[in-house]
PDB file of C-alpha atoms in Angstrom:
ATOM      1  CA  MET A   1      -0.340  -0.086  -0.443  1.00  0.00           C
ATOM      2  CA  THR A   2       1.522   3.905  -0.535  1.00  0.00           C
ATOM      3  CA  ARG A   3       1.115   5.753   1.558  1.00  0.00           C
ATOM      4  CA  LEU A   4       1.889   8.837   2.159  1.00  0.00           C
ATOM      5  CA  PHE A   5       2.761  10.757   5.574  1.00  0.00           C
ATOM      6  CA  HIS A   6       1.709  14.795   4.791  1.00  0.00           C
ATOM      7  CA  VAL A   7       0.895  17.967   6.993  1.00  0.00           C
ATOM      8  CA  PRO A   8      -2.048  19.015   5.037  1.00  0.00           C
ATOM      9  CA  LEU A   9      -1.054  22.728   4.029  1.00  0.00           C
ATOM     10  CA  SER A  10       2.308  21.815   3.843  1.00  0.00           C
ATOM     11  CA  PRO A  11       2.966  22.881  -0.359  1.00  0.00           C
ATOM     12  CA  PHE A  12       5.653  19.512  -0.314  1.00  0.00           C
ATOM     13  CA  CYS A  13       3.167  17.564   0.599  1.00  0.00           C
ATOM     14  CA  ARG A  14       0.655  18.564  -1.891  1.00  0.00           C
ATOM     15  CA  LYS A  15       3.194  18.940  -4.887  1.00  0.00           C
ATOM     16  CA  VAL A  16       3.881  14.658  -3.927  1.00  0.00           C
ATOM     17  CA  ARG A  17      -0.457  14.704  -3.368  1.00  0.00           C
ATOM     18  CA  LEU A  18      -0.605  15.992  -6.647  1.00  0.00           C
ATOM     19  CA  CYS A  19       1.794  14.254  -8.610  1.00  0.00           C
ATOM     20  CA  LEU A  20       0.165  10.808  -7.267  1.00  0.00           C
ATOM     21  CA  ALA A  21      -3.243  12.080  -8.117  1.00  0.00           C
ATOM     22  CA  GLU A  22      -1.777  13.037 -12.022  1.00  0.00           C
ATOM     23  CA  LYS A  23      -0.917   9.791 -12.030  1.00  0.00           C
ATOM     24  CA  LYS A  24      -3.613   7.887 -10.454  1.00  0.00           C
ATOM     25  CA  ILE A  25      -1.871   6.572  -7.612  1.00  0.00           C
ATOM     26  CA  GLU A  26      -3.968   5.708  -5.041  1.00  0.00           C
ATOM     27  CA  VAL A  27      -2.480   7.079  -1.698  1.00  0.00           C
ATOM     28  CA  GLU A  28      -3.421   6.023   1.852  1.00  0.00           C
ATOM     29  CA  LEU A  29      -2.425   9.543   4.218  1.00  0.00           C
ATOM     30  CA  VAL A  30      -0.970   9.649   7.899  1.00  0.00           C
ATOM     31  CA  GLU A  31      -0.900  12.888   8.967  1.00  0.00           C
ATOM     32  CA  GLU A  32       2.639  13.490  10.361  1.00  0.00           C
ATOM     33  CA  HIS A  33       3.320  15.591  13.528  1.00  0.00           C
ATOM     34  CA  TYR A  34       6.661  16.591  12.354  1.00  0.00           C
ATOM     35  CA  TRP A  35       7.681  18.972  14.969  1.00  0.00           C
ATOM     36  CA  GLU A  36       6.718  16.126  17.676  1.00  0.00           C
ATOM     37  CA  GLN A  37      10.188  14.285  16.781  1.00  0.00           C
ATOM     38  CA  ASP A  38       8.971  10.870  17.067  1.00  0.00           C
ATOM     39  CA  PRO A  39      10.862   8.066  17.162  1.00  0.00           C
ATOM     40  CA  ASP A  40       9.191   6.545  14.697  1.00  0.00           C
ATOM     41  CA  PHE A  41       9.166   9.152  12.313  1.00  0.00           C
ATOM     42  CA  LEU A  42      12.104  10.332  12.342  1.00  0.00           C
ATOM     43  CA  ARG A  43      13.295   6.662  11.241  1.00  0.00           C
ATOM     44  CA  ARG A  44      11.586   6.709   8.918  1.00  0.00           C
ATOM     45  CA  ASN A  45      13.531  10.533   7.630  1.00  0.00           C
ATOM     46  CA  PRO A  46      16.075  11.375   9.979  1.00  0.00           C
ATOM     47  CA  ALA A  47      15.604  14.187   9.096  1.00  0.00           C
ATOM     48  CA  GLY A  48      12.216  15.165  10.777  1.00  0.00           C
ATOM     49  CA  LYS A  49      10.667  16.258   7.508  1.00  0.00           C
ATOM     50  CA  VAL A  50       7.758  16.070   5.637  1.00  0.00           C
ATOM     51  CA  PRO A  51       6.841  14.534   3.012  1.00  0.00           C
ATOM     52  CA  VAL A  52       7.765  10.714   3.612  1.00  0.00           C
ATOM     53  CA  LEU A  53       6.099   9.053   1.268  1.00  0.00           C
ATOM     54  CA  LYS A  54       6.035   4.543   1.050  1.00  0.00           C
ATOM     55  CA  PHE A  55       5.970   3.594  -2.387  1.00  0.00           C
ATOM     56  CA  ASP A  56       7.726   0.718  -4.300  1.00  0.00           C
ATOM     57  CA  GLY A  57       9.471  -0.869  -1.616  1.00  0.00           C
ATOM     58  CA  LEU A  58      10.937   2.084  -0.062  1.00  0.00           C
ATOM     59  CA  MET A  59      10.759   4.715   2.617  1.00  0.00           C
ATOM     60  CA  MET A  60      11.357   8.040  -0.021  1.00  0.00           C
ATOM     61  CA  ALA A  61      12.081  11.528   1.171  1.00  0.00           C
ATOM     62  CA  GLU A  62      12.301  15.041  -0.022  1.00  0.00           C
ATOM     63  CA  SER A  63       9.625  15.930  -2.631  1.00  0.00           C
ATOM     64  CA  THR A  64      10.855  16.784  -5.305  1.00  0.00           C
ATOM     65  CA  ALA A  65      13.596  13.327  -5.858  1.00  0.00           C
ATOM     66  CA  ILE A  66      10.281  11.605  -4.606  1.00  0.00           C
ATOM     67  CA  CYS A  67       7.455  12.779  -7.706  1.00  0.00           C
ATOM     68  CA  GLU A  68      10.429  12.820 -10.633  1.00  0.00           C
ATOM     69  CA  TYR A  69      10.527   9.322  -8.935  1.00  0.00           C
ATOM     70  CA  ILE A  70       7.248   8.886  -9.892  1.00  0.00           C
ATOM     71  CA  ASP A  71       7.162  10.054 -12.859  1.00  0.00           C
ATOM     72  CA  GLU A  72      10.549   8.163 -13.909  1.00  0.00           C
ATOM     73  CA  THR A  73       8.724   4.810 -12.782  1.00  0.00           C
ATOM     74  CA  ARG A  74       4.828   5.997 -13.564  1.00  0.00           C
ATOM     75  CA  PRO A  75       5.680   8.012 -16.960  1.00  0.00           C
ATOM     76  CA  ASP A  76       1.653   8.763 -17.697  1.00  0.00           C
ATOM     77  CA  PRO A  77       0.573  11.025 -17.872  1.00  0.00           C
ATOM     78  CA  PRO A  78       3.981  13.151 -18.038  1.00  0.00           C
ATOM     79  CA  LEU A  79       5.200  15.559 -15.678  1.00  0.00           C
ATOM     80  CA  ILE A  80       8.417  16.182 -16.202  1.00  0.00           C
ATOM     81  CA  PRO A  81       9.599  17.137 -20.198  1.00  0.00           C
ATOM     82  CA  ARG A  82      12.435  14.816 -21.811  1.00  0.00           C
ATOM     83  CA  GLU A  83      13.619  17.518 -23.821  1.00  0.00           C
ATOM     84  CA  PRO A  84      16.624  18.754 -21.587  1.00  0.00           C
ATOM     85  CA  LYS A  85      15.858  22.518 -21.944  1.00  0.00           C
ATOM     86  CA  ALA A  86      12.742  21.873 -21.910  1.00  0.00           C
ATOM     87  CA  ARG A  87      13.403  20.071 -18.714  1.00  0.00           C
ATOM     88  CA  TYR A  88      15.960  22.412 -17.042  1.00  0.00           C
ATOM     89  CA  GLU A  89      13.096  25.403 -17.617  1.00  0.00           C
ATOM     90  CA  MET A  90      10.931  22.676 -15.071  1.00  0.00           C
ATOM     91  CA  ARG A  91      13.881  22.605 -12.881  1.00  0.00           C
ATOM     92  CA  ARG A  92      14.059  25.586 -12.697  1.00  0.00           C
ATOM     93  CA  LEU A  93      10.723  26.845 -11.827  1.00  0.00           C
ATOM     94  CA  VAL A  94       9.907  24.057  -8.664  1.00  0.00           C
ATOM     95  CA  GLY A  95      13.593  25.159  -7.497  1.00  0.00           C
ATOM     96  CA  TRP A  96      11.952  28.737  -7.785  1.00  0.00           C
ATOM     97  CA  PHE A  97       8.997  28.297  -5.440  1.00  0.00           C
ATOM     98  CA  ASP A  98      10.465  25.069  -3.620  1.00  0.00           C
ATOM     99  CA  ASP A  99      13.384  28.131  -2.092  1.00  0.00           C
ATOM    100  CA  LYS A 100      12.574  31.470  -2.914  1.00  0.00           C
ATOM    101  CA  PHE A 101       8.883  32.055  -3.241  1.00  0.00           C
ATOM    102  CA  HIS A 102       8.827  29.847   0.143  1.00  0.00           C
ATOM    103  CA  ASN A 103      11.725  31.183   2.128  1.00  0.00           C
ATOM    104  CA  GLU A 104      10.457  34.859   0.623  1.00  0.00           C
ATOM    105  CA  VAL A 105       6.174  33.603   0.927  1.00  0.00           C
ATOM    106  CA  THR A 106       5.422  30.675   2.268  1.00  0.00           C
ATOM    107  CA  SER A 107       7.777  30.819   5.189  1.00  0.00           C
ATOM    108  CA  ARG A 108       6.355  34.120   6.537  1.00  0.00           C
ATOM    109  CA  LEU A 109       2.754  33.949   6.071  1.00  0.00           C
ATOM    110  CA  LEU A 110       1.787  30.591   5.752  1.00  0.00           C
ATOM    111  CA  TYR A 111       4.224  29.447   8.597  1.00  0.00           C
ATOM    112  CA  GLU A 112       3.200  32.815  11.215  1.00  0.00           C
ATOM    113  CA  ARG A 113      -0.217  32.230  10.659  1.00  0.00           C
ATOM    114  CA  VAL A 114      -0.929  28.228  10.579  1.00  0.00           C
ATOM    115  CA  ASN A 115       2.391  26.500  11.929  1.00  0.00           C
ATOM    116  CA  LYS A 116       2.739  28.314  14.955  1.00  0.00           C
ATOM    117  CA  LYS A 117      -1.026  27.727  16.231  1.00  0.00           C
ATOM    118  CA  VAL A 118      -0.713  24.831  15.064  1.00  0.00           C
ATOM    119  CA  THR A 119       2.855  23.994  16.539  1.00  0.00           C
ATOM    120  CA  GLY A 120       2.080  25.720  20.025  1.00  0.00           C
ATOM    121  CA  GLU A 121       5.096  27.704  19.098  1.00  0.00           C
ATOM    122  CA  GLY A 122       3.405  31.458  19.933  1.00  0.00           C
ATOM    123  CA  TYR A 123       1.540  34.533  17.750  1.00  0.00           C
ATOM    124  CA  PRO A 124       2.307  35.218  14.298  1.00  0.00           C
ATOM    125  CA  ASP A 125       5.546  37.512  13.299  1.00  0.00           C
ATOM    126  CA  SER A 126       4.014  40.803  12.171  1.00  0.00           C
ATOM    127  CA  ARG A 127       7.249  41.921  10.482  1.00  0.00           C
ATOM    128  CA  ASN A 128       7.180  38.400   8.544  1.00  0.00           C
ATOM    129  CA  VAL A 129       3.690  38.565   7.888  1.00  0.00           C
ATOM    130  CA  LYS A 130       4.353  42.015   6.304  1.00  0.00           C
ATOM    131  CA  ALA A 131       7.423  41.167   4.556  1.00  0.00           C
ATOM    132  CA  GLY A 132       5.704  37.719   2.933  1.00  0.00           C
ATOM    133  CA  ALA A 133       2.279  39.696   1.427  1.00  0.00           C
ATOM    134  CA  ARG A 134       4.918  42.729  -0.250  1.00  0.00           C
ATOM    135  CA  ALA A 135       7.023  39.898  -1.461  1.00  0.00           C
ATOM    136  CA  ILE A 136       3.374  37.630  -3.012  1.00  0.00           C
ATOM    137  CA  LYS A 137       2.927  40.786  -5.292  1.00  0.00           C
ATOM    138  CA  TYR A 138       6.550  39.720  -7.267  1.00  0.00           C
ATOM    139  CA  HIS A 139       6.176  36.644  -7.376  1.00  0.00           C
ATOM    140  CA  LEU A 140       2.024  37.215  -9.250  1.00  0.00           C
ATOM    141  CA  ASP A 141       4.036  39.761 -11.665  1.00  0.00           C
ATOM    142  CA  TYR A 142       6.638  37.061 -12.130  1.00  0.00           C
ATOM    143  CA  MET A 143       4.046  34.246 -12.507  1.00  0.00           C
ATOM    144  CA  ALA A 144       2.379  36.703 -14.915  1.00  0.00           C
ATOM    145  CA  TRP A 145       4.873  37.818 -16.694  1.00  0.00           C
ATOM    146  CA  LEU A 146       5.837  34.388 -17.314  1.00  0.00           C
ATOM    147  CA  LEU A 147       2.151  33.028 -18.249  1.00  0.00           C
ATOM    148  CA  ASP A 148       1.819  35.805 -20.979  1.00  0.00           C
ATOM    149  CA  HIS A 149       4.624  33.994 -23.054  1.00  0.00           C
ATOM    150  CA  ARG A 150       3.245  30.453 -22.410  1.00  0.00           C
ATOM    151  CA  ARG A 151       0.698  27.742 -21.685  1.00  0.00           C
ATOM    152  CA  TRP A 152       2.033  26.666 -18.024  1.00  0.00           C
ATOM    153  CA  LEU A 153       4.173  27.927 -16.220  1.00  0.00           C
ATOM    154  CA  ALA A 154       7.634  26.485 -17.962  1.00  0.00           C
ATOM    155  CA  GLY A 155       6.379  25.890 -21.376  1.00  0.00           C
ATOM    156  CA  ASP A 156       3.340  24.338 -23.931  1.00  0.00           C
ATOM    157  CA  THR A 157       2.674  21.776 -21.661  1.00  0.00           C
ATOM    158  CA  MET A 158       1.555  21.106 -18.107  1.00  0.00           C
ATOM    159  CA  THR A 159       5.018  19.795 -15.300  1.00  0.00           C
ATOM    160  CA  LEU A 160       5.849  20.036 -11.914  1.00  0.00           C
ATOM    161  CA  ALA A 161       6.073  23.273 -12.308  1.00  0.00           C
ATOM    162  CA  ASP A 162       2.635  23.965 -12.238  1.00  0.00           C
ATOM    163  CA  PHE A 163       2.321  21.656  -9.395  1.00  0.00           C
ATOM    164  CA  ALA A 164       5.170  23.811  -7.358  1.00  0.00           C
ATOM    165  CA  ALA A 165       3.819  26.593  -7.460  1.00  0.00           C
ATOM    166  CA  ALA A 166      -0.385  25.403  -7.303  1.00  0.00           C
ATOM    167  CA  ALA A 167       0.716  23.764  -3.590  1.00  0.00           C
ATOM    168  CA  HIS A 168       2.405  26.405  -1.957  1.00  0.00           C
ATOM    169  CA  LEU A 169      -0.386  28.487  -3.373  1.00  0.00           C
ATOM    170  CA  SER A 170      -3.449  26.727  -2.687  1.00  0.00           C
ATOM    171  CA  SER A 171      -1.893  26.598   0.522  1.00  0.00           C
ATOM    172  CA  LEU A 172      -1.510  30.274   0.895  1.00  0.00           C
ATOM    173  CA  ASP A 173      -5.094  30.319  -0.807  1.00  0.00           C
ATOM    174  CA  TYR A 174      -6.457  28.336   2.006  1.00  0.00           C
ATOM    175  CA  ILE A 175      -5.779  31.661   4.817  1.00  0.00           C
ATOM    176  CA  SER A 176      -7.202  33.831   2.204  1.00  0.00           C
ATOM    177  CA  ASP A 177      -3.049  35.159   0.897  1.00  0.00           C
ATOM    178  CA  VAL A 178      -3.438  35.201  -2.524  1.00  0.00           C
ATOM    179  CA  ASP A 179      -5.021  38.269  -3.713  1.00  0.00           C
ATOM    180  CA  TRP A 180      -6.017  36.772  -7.436  1.00  0.00           C
ATOM    181  CA  ASP A 181      -7.192  40.421  -8.635  1.00  0.00           C
ATOM    182  CA  ARG A 182      -3.747  41.263  -9.696  1.00  0.00           C
ATOM    183  CA  SER A 183      -3.558  39.003 -12.560  1.00  0.00           C
ATOM    184  CA  ALA A 184      -6.052  37.764 -14.391  1.00  0.00           C
ATOM    185  CA  THR A 185      -3.858  35.497 -16.588  1.00  0.00           C
ATOM    186  CA  VAL A 186      -2.474  34.315 -12.971  1.00  0.00           C
ATOM    187  CA  LYS A 187      -6.084  33.928 -12.292  1.00  0.00           C
ATOM    188  CA  ASP A 188      -6.853  31.284 -14.781  1.00  0.00           C
ATOM    189  CA  TRP A 189      -3.794  29.414 -14.753  1.00  0.00           C
ATOM    190  CA  TYR A 190      -5.266  28.420 -11.170  1.00  0.00           C
ATOM    191  CA  ALA A 191      -8.915  28.318 -12.169  1.00  0.00           C
ATOM    192  CA  LYS A 192      -7.531  25.831 -14.702  1.00  0.00           C
ATOM    193  CA  ILE A 193      -5.104  23.708 -12.699  1.00  0.00           C
ATOM    194  CA  LYS A 194      -7.205  23.841  -9.454  1.00  0.00           C
ATOM    195  CA  SER A 195     -10.009  21.920 -11.843  1.00  0.00           C
ATOM    196  CA  ARG A 196      -7.967  18.745 -12.657  1.00  0.00           C
ATOM    197  CA  PRO A 197      -9.522  15.775 -10.849  1.00  0.00           C
ATOM    198  CA  ALA A 198      -6.127  15.598  -8.923  1.00  0.00           C
ATOM    199  CA  PHE A 199      -6.435  18.682  -6.903  1.00  0.00           C
ATOM    200  CA  ARG A 200      -9.986  17.298  -5.671  1.00  0.00           C
ATOM    201  CA  SER A 201      -8.694  16.108  -2.745  1.00  0.00           C
ATOM    202  CA  ILE A 202      -6.435  18.809  -1.936  1.00  0.00           C
ATOM    203  CA  LEU A 203      -9.283  20.864  -1.847  1.00  0.00           C
ATOM    204  CA  ALA A 204     -11.591  18.896   0.594  1.00  0.00           C
ATOM    205  CA  ASP A 205      -8.807  19.615   3.172  1.00  0.00           C
ATOM    206  CA  GLN A 206      -9.818  20.937   6.426  1.00  0.00           C
ATOM    207  CA  ILE A 207      -7.261  22.089   9.237  1.00  0.00           C
ATOM    208  CA  PRO A 208      -9.055  22.224  12.841  1.00  0.00           C
ATOM    209  CA  GLY A 209      -9.440  26.530  14.017  1.00  0.00           C
ATOM    210  CA  PHE A 210      -8.673  27.165  10.093  1.00  0.00           C
ATOM    211  CA  ARG A 211     -12.023  27.514   8.299  1.00  0.00           C
ATOM    212  CA  PRO A 212     -11.340  28.439   4.143  1.00  0.00           C
ATOM    213  CA  PRO A 213     -12.812  30.781   2.382  1.00  0.00           C
ATOM    214  CA  PRO A 214     -15.531  30.672   0.148  1.00  0.00           C
ATOM    215  CA  HIS A 215     -13.829  30.484  -2.850  1.00  0.00           C
ATOM    216  CA  TYR A 216     -11.632  27.938  -2.003  1.00  0.00           C
ATOM    217  CA  ALA A 217     -12.362  25.182  -3.699  1.00  0.00           C
ATOM    218  CA  ASP A 218     -15.244  27.440  -6.072  1.00  0.00           C
ATOM    219  CA  LEU A 219     -13.975  25.620  -9.181  1.00  0.00           C
ATOM    220  CA  ASP A 220     -15.679  29.080 -10.876  1.00  0.00           C
ATOM    221  CA  PHE A 221     -14.669  31.891  -8.776  1.00  0.00           C
TER     222      PHE A 221
END
Protein backbone atom coordinates (compact mmCIF):
# COMPACT_ATOMS: atom_id res chain seq x y z
CA MET A 1 0.00 0.00 0.00
CA THR A 2 1.34 3.41 -0.96
CA ARG A 3 1.35 5.62 2.12
CA LEU A 4 2.17 9.32 2.41
CA PHE A 5 3.14 10.83 5.75
CA HIS A 6 2.15 14.45 5.35
CA VAL A 7 0.80 17.72 6.74
CA PRO A 8 -2.30 18.94 4.86
CA LEU A 9 -1.18 22.54 4.22
CA SER A 10 2.46 21.74 3.51
CA PRO A 11 3.13 22.80 -0.09
CA PHE A 12 5.82 20.13 -0.39
CA CYS A 13 3.34 17.43 0.64
CA ARG A 14 0.71 18.88 -1.67
CA LYS A 15 3.12 18.75 -4.59
CA VAL A 16 3.61 15.02 -4.02
CA ARG A 17 -0.15 14.49 -3.57
CA LEU A 18 -0.82 16.25 -6.88
CA CYS A 19 1.77 14.13 -8.64
CA LEU A 20 0.35 10.89 -7.24
CA ALA A 21 -3.21 11.90 -8.09
CA GLU A 22 -2.30 12.96 -11.63
CA LYS A 23 -0.77 9.51 -12.14
CA LYS A 24 -3.90 7.91 -10.60
CA ILE A 25 -1.86 6.23 -7.86
CA GLU A 26 -3.99 5.46 -4.83
CA VAL A 27 -2.41 6.55 -1.58
CA GLU A 28 -3.21 6.36 2.11
CA LEU A 29 -2.68 9.74 3.75
CA VAL A 30 -1.23 9.70 7.26
CA GLU A 31 -1.07 13.06 8.99
CA GLU A 32 2.32 13.38 10.68
CA HIS A 33 3.09 15.85 13.47
CA TYR A 34 6.73 16.13 12.46
CA TRP A 35 7.41 18.81 15.07
CA GLU A 36 6.89 16.25 17.82
CA GLN A 37 9.99 14.38 16.61
CA ASP A 38 8.40 10.97 17.10
CA PRO A 39 11.08 8.23 17.09
CA ASP A 40 9.12 6.12 14.58
CA PHE A 41 8.90 9.05 12.20
CA LEU A 42 12.59 9.86 12.62
CA ARG A 43 13.38 6.30 11.62
CA ARG A 44 11.44 6.88 8.43
CA ASN A 45 13.25 10.15 7.75
CA PRO A 46 16.12 11.17 10.04
CA ALA A 47 15.81 14.72 8.64
CA GLY A 48 12.51 14.97 10.52
CA LYS A 49 10.64 16.52 7.59
CA VAL A 50 7.54 15.73 5.58
CA PRO A 51 6.63 14.47 3.07
CA VAL A 52 7.72 10.86 3.46
CA LEU A 53 6.34 8.40 0.92
CA LYS A 54 6.25 4.62 1.30
CA PHE A 55 6.25 3.49 -2.31
CA ASP A 56 7.67 0.65 -4.38
CA GLY A 57 9.17 -0.90 -1.25
CA LEU A 58 11.08 2.32 -0.51
CA MET A 59 10.75 4.93 2.22
CA MET A 60 11.26 8.13 0.27
CA ALA A 61 11.93 11.71 1.38
CA GLU A 62 12.44 15.12 -0.32
CA SER A 63 9.45 16.17 -2.39
CA THR A 64 11.13 16.89 -5.72
CA ALA A 65 13.15 13.67 -5.64
CA ILE A 66 9.92 11.79 -4.87
CA CYS A 67 8.05 13.45 -7.75
CA GLU A 68 10.85 12.77 -10.21
CA TYR A 69 10.98 9.12 -9.16
CA ILE A 70 7.21 8.82 -9.63
CA ASP A 71 7.41 10.37 -13.08
CA GLU A 72 10.33 8.19 -14.15
CA THR A 73 8.65 4.96 -13.00
CA ARG A 74 5.09 5.94 -13.93
CA PRO A 75 5.66 8.08 -17.06
CA ASP A 76 2.03 8.51 -18.14
CA PRO A 77 0.91 11.26 -18.09
CA PRO A 78 4.34 12.92 -18.17
CA LEU A 79 5.12 15.76 -15.76
CA ILE A 80 8.81 16.13 -16.61
CA PRO A 81 9.78 17.13 -20.17
CA ARG A 82 12.09 14.79 -22.04
CA GLU A 83 13.85 17.56 -23.97
CA PRO A 84 16.84 18.87 -21.94
CA LYS A 85 16.10 22.61 -22.27
CA ALA A 86 12.47 22.16 -21.30
CA ARG A 87 13.47 19.89 -18.43
CA TYR A 88 15.94 22.52 -17.22
CA GLU A 89 13.24 25.22 -17.25
CA MET A 90 10.86 22.97 -15.34
CA ARG A 91 13.52 22.24 -12.69
CA ARG A 92 14.48 25.91 -12.47
CA LEU A 93 10.91 26.89 -11.68
CA VAL A 94 10.38 24.05 -9.20
CA GLY A 95 13.48 25.38 -7.45
CA TRP A 96 12.11 28.93 -7.65
CA PHE A 97 8.90 28.06 -5.84
CA ASP A 98 10.34 25.58 -3.36
CA ASP A 99 13.25 27.87 -2.46
CA LYS A 100 12.73 31.56 -3.26
CA PHE A 101 8.92 31.66 -3.07
CA HIS A 102 8.93 29.45 0.00
CA ASN A 103 11.49 31.58 1.85
CA GLU A 104 10.02 34.94 0.85
CA VAL A 105 6.30 34.16 0.95
CA THR A 106 5.13 30.79 2.29
CA SER A 107 7.31 30.77 5.39
CA ARG A 108 6.30 34.35 6.22
CA LEU A 109 2.57 33.97 5.72
CA LEU A 110 1.46 30.36 6.10
CA TYR A 111 4.04 29.40 8.70
CA GLU A 112 3.47 32.52 10.76
CA ARG A 113 -0.34 32.39 10.61
CA VAL A 114 -0.90 28.63 10.80
CA ASN A 115 2.18 26.60 11.70
CA LYS A 116 3.03 28.60 14.82
CA LYS A 117 -0.46 28.07 16.20
CA VAL A 118 -0.58 24.37 15.30
CA THR A 119 2.86 23.63 16.75
CA GLY A 120 2.42 25.85 19.80
CA GLU A 121 5.30 28.15 18.88
CA GLY A 122 3.49 31.37 19.70
CA TYR A 123 1.97 34.23 17.78
CA PRO A 124 2.69 35.49 14.24
CA ASP A 125 5.52 37.96 13.80
CA SER A 126 3.84 40.95 12.13
CA ARG A 127 7.10 41.96 10.43
CA ASN A 128 7.32 38.61 8.68
CA VAL A 129 3.65 38.73 7.68
CA LYS A 130 4.06 42.21 6.17
CA ALA A 131 7.21 41.14 4.33
CA GLY A 132 5.44 38.08 2.92
CA ALA A 133 2.45 40.17 1.81
CA ARG A 134 4.81 42.49 -0.09
CA ALA A 135 6.83 39.67 -1.62
CA ILE A 136 3.89 37.71 -3.01
CA LYS A 137 3.03 40.66 -5.28
CA TYR A 138 6.42 40.37 -6.97
CA HIS A 139 6.00 36.62 -7.44
CA LEU A 140 2.50 36.94 -8.87
CA ASP A 141 3.79 39.54 -11.32
CA TYR A 142 6.62 37.20 -12.35
CA MET A 143 4.14 34.39 -12.90
CA ALA A 144 1.99 36.71 -15.00
CA TRP A 145 5.01 37.57 -17.14
CA LEU A 146 5.81 33.89 -17.67
CA LEU A 147 2.21 33.07 -18.55
CA ASP A 148 2.03 35.94 -21.01
CA HIS A 149 4.72 34.14 -23.02
CA ARG A 150 3.68 30.50 -22.67
CA ARG A 151 0.62 28.33 -21.98
CA TRP A 152 1.94 26.90 -18.71
CA LEU A 153 4.66 28.12 -16.36
CA ALA A 154 7.54 26.17 -17.90
CA GLY A 155 6.32 25.96 -21.50
CA ASP A 156 3.49 24.71 -23.68
CA THR A 157 2.62 21.70 -21.52
CA MET A 158 1.76 21.32 -17.86
CA THR A 159 4.72 20.12 -15.80
CA LEU A 160 5.84 19.59 -12.24
CA ALA A 161 6.60 23.34 -12.15
CA ASP A 162 2.88 24.06 -12.30
CA PHE A 163 2.21 21.63 -9.47
CA ALA A 164 4.97 23.19 -7.35
CA ALA A 165 3.50 26.66 -7.81
CA ALA A 166 -0.09 25.49 -7.30
CA ALA A 167 0.90 23.64 -4.13
CA HIS A 168 2.23 26.84 -2.55
CA LEU A 169 -0.59 29.05 -3.79
CA SER A 170 -3.34 26.63 -2.77
CA SER A 171 -1.91 26.50 0.77
CA LEU A 172 -1.84 30.28 0.93
CA ASP A 173 -5.29 30.53 -0.62
CA TYR A 174 -6.66 28.45 2.27
CA ILE A 175 -5.87 31.39 4.55
CA SER A 176 -6.90 34.07 2.01
CA ASP A 177 -3.37 35.29 1.36
CA VAL A 178 -3.50 35.40 -2.46
CA ASP A 179 -4.81 38.48 -4.28
CA TRP A 180 -6.30 36.80 -7.33
CA ASP A 181 -7.40 40.17 -8.69
CA ARG A 182 -3.79 41.22 -9.20
CA SER A 183 -3.49 39.21 -12.44
CA ALA A 184 -6.27 37.75 -14.55
CA THR A 185 -3.65 35.63 -16.31
CA VAL A 186 -2.49 33.98 -13.08
CA LYS A 187 -6.07 33.57 -11.89
CA ASP A 188 -7.01 31.82 -15.15
CA TRP A 189 -3.96 29.55 -14.86
CA TYR A 190 -4.89 28.61 -11.30
CA ALA A 191 -8.54 27.99 -12.23
CA LYS A 192 -7.37 25.69 -15.01
CA ILE A 193 -5.07 23.64 -12.80
CA LYS A 194 -7.48 23.74 -9.85
CA SER A 195 -10.21 22.12 -11.98
CA ARG A 196 -8.11 19.00 -12.63
CA PRO A 197 -9.27 15.80 -10.88
CA ALA A 198 -5.86 15.62 -9.18
CA PHE A 199 -6.80 18.69 -7.13
CA ARG A 200 -9.99 17.28 -5.59
CA SER A 201 -8.56 15.80 -2.41
CA ILE A 202 -6.55 18.93 -1.71
CA LEU A 203 -9.63 21.14 -2.00
CA ALA A 204 -11.38 18.86 0.50
CA ASP A 205 -8.75 19.47 3.23
CA GLN A 206 -10.08 20.89 6.49
CA ILE A 207 -7.68 22.30 9.08
CA PRO A 208 -9.11 22.45 12.63
CA GLY A 209 -9.27 26.05 13.81
CA PHE A 210 -8.95 27.48 10.30
CA ARG A 211 -11.80 27.90 7.84
CA PRO A 212 -11.00 28.46 4.15
CA PRO A 213 -12.66 31.32 2.24
CA PRO A 214 -15.85 30.52 0.26
CA HIS A 215 -14.01 30.55 -3.07
CA TYR A 216 -11.35 28.04 -1.95
CA ALA A 217 -13.05 24.96 -3.36
CA ASP A 218 -15.04 26.84 -6.02
CA LEU A 219 -13.93 25.78 -9.48
CA ASP A 220 -15.49 28.88 -11.05
CA PHE A 221 -13.97 31.44 -8.71
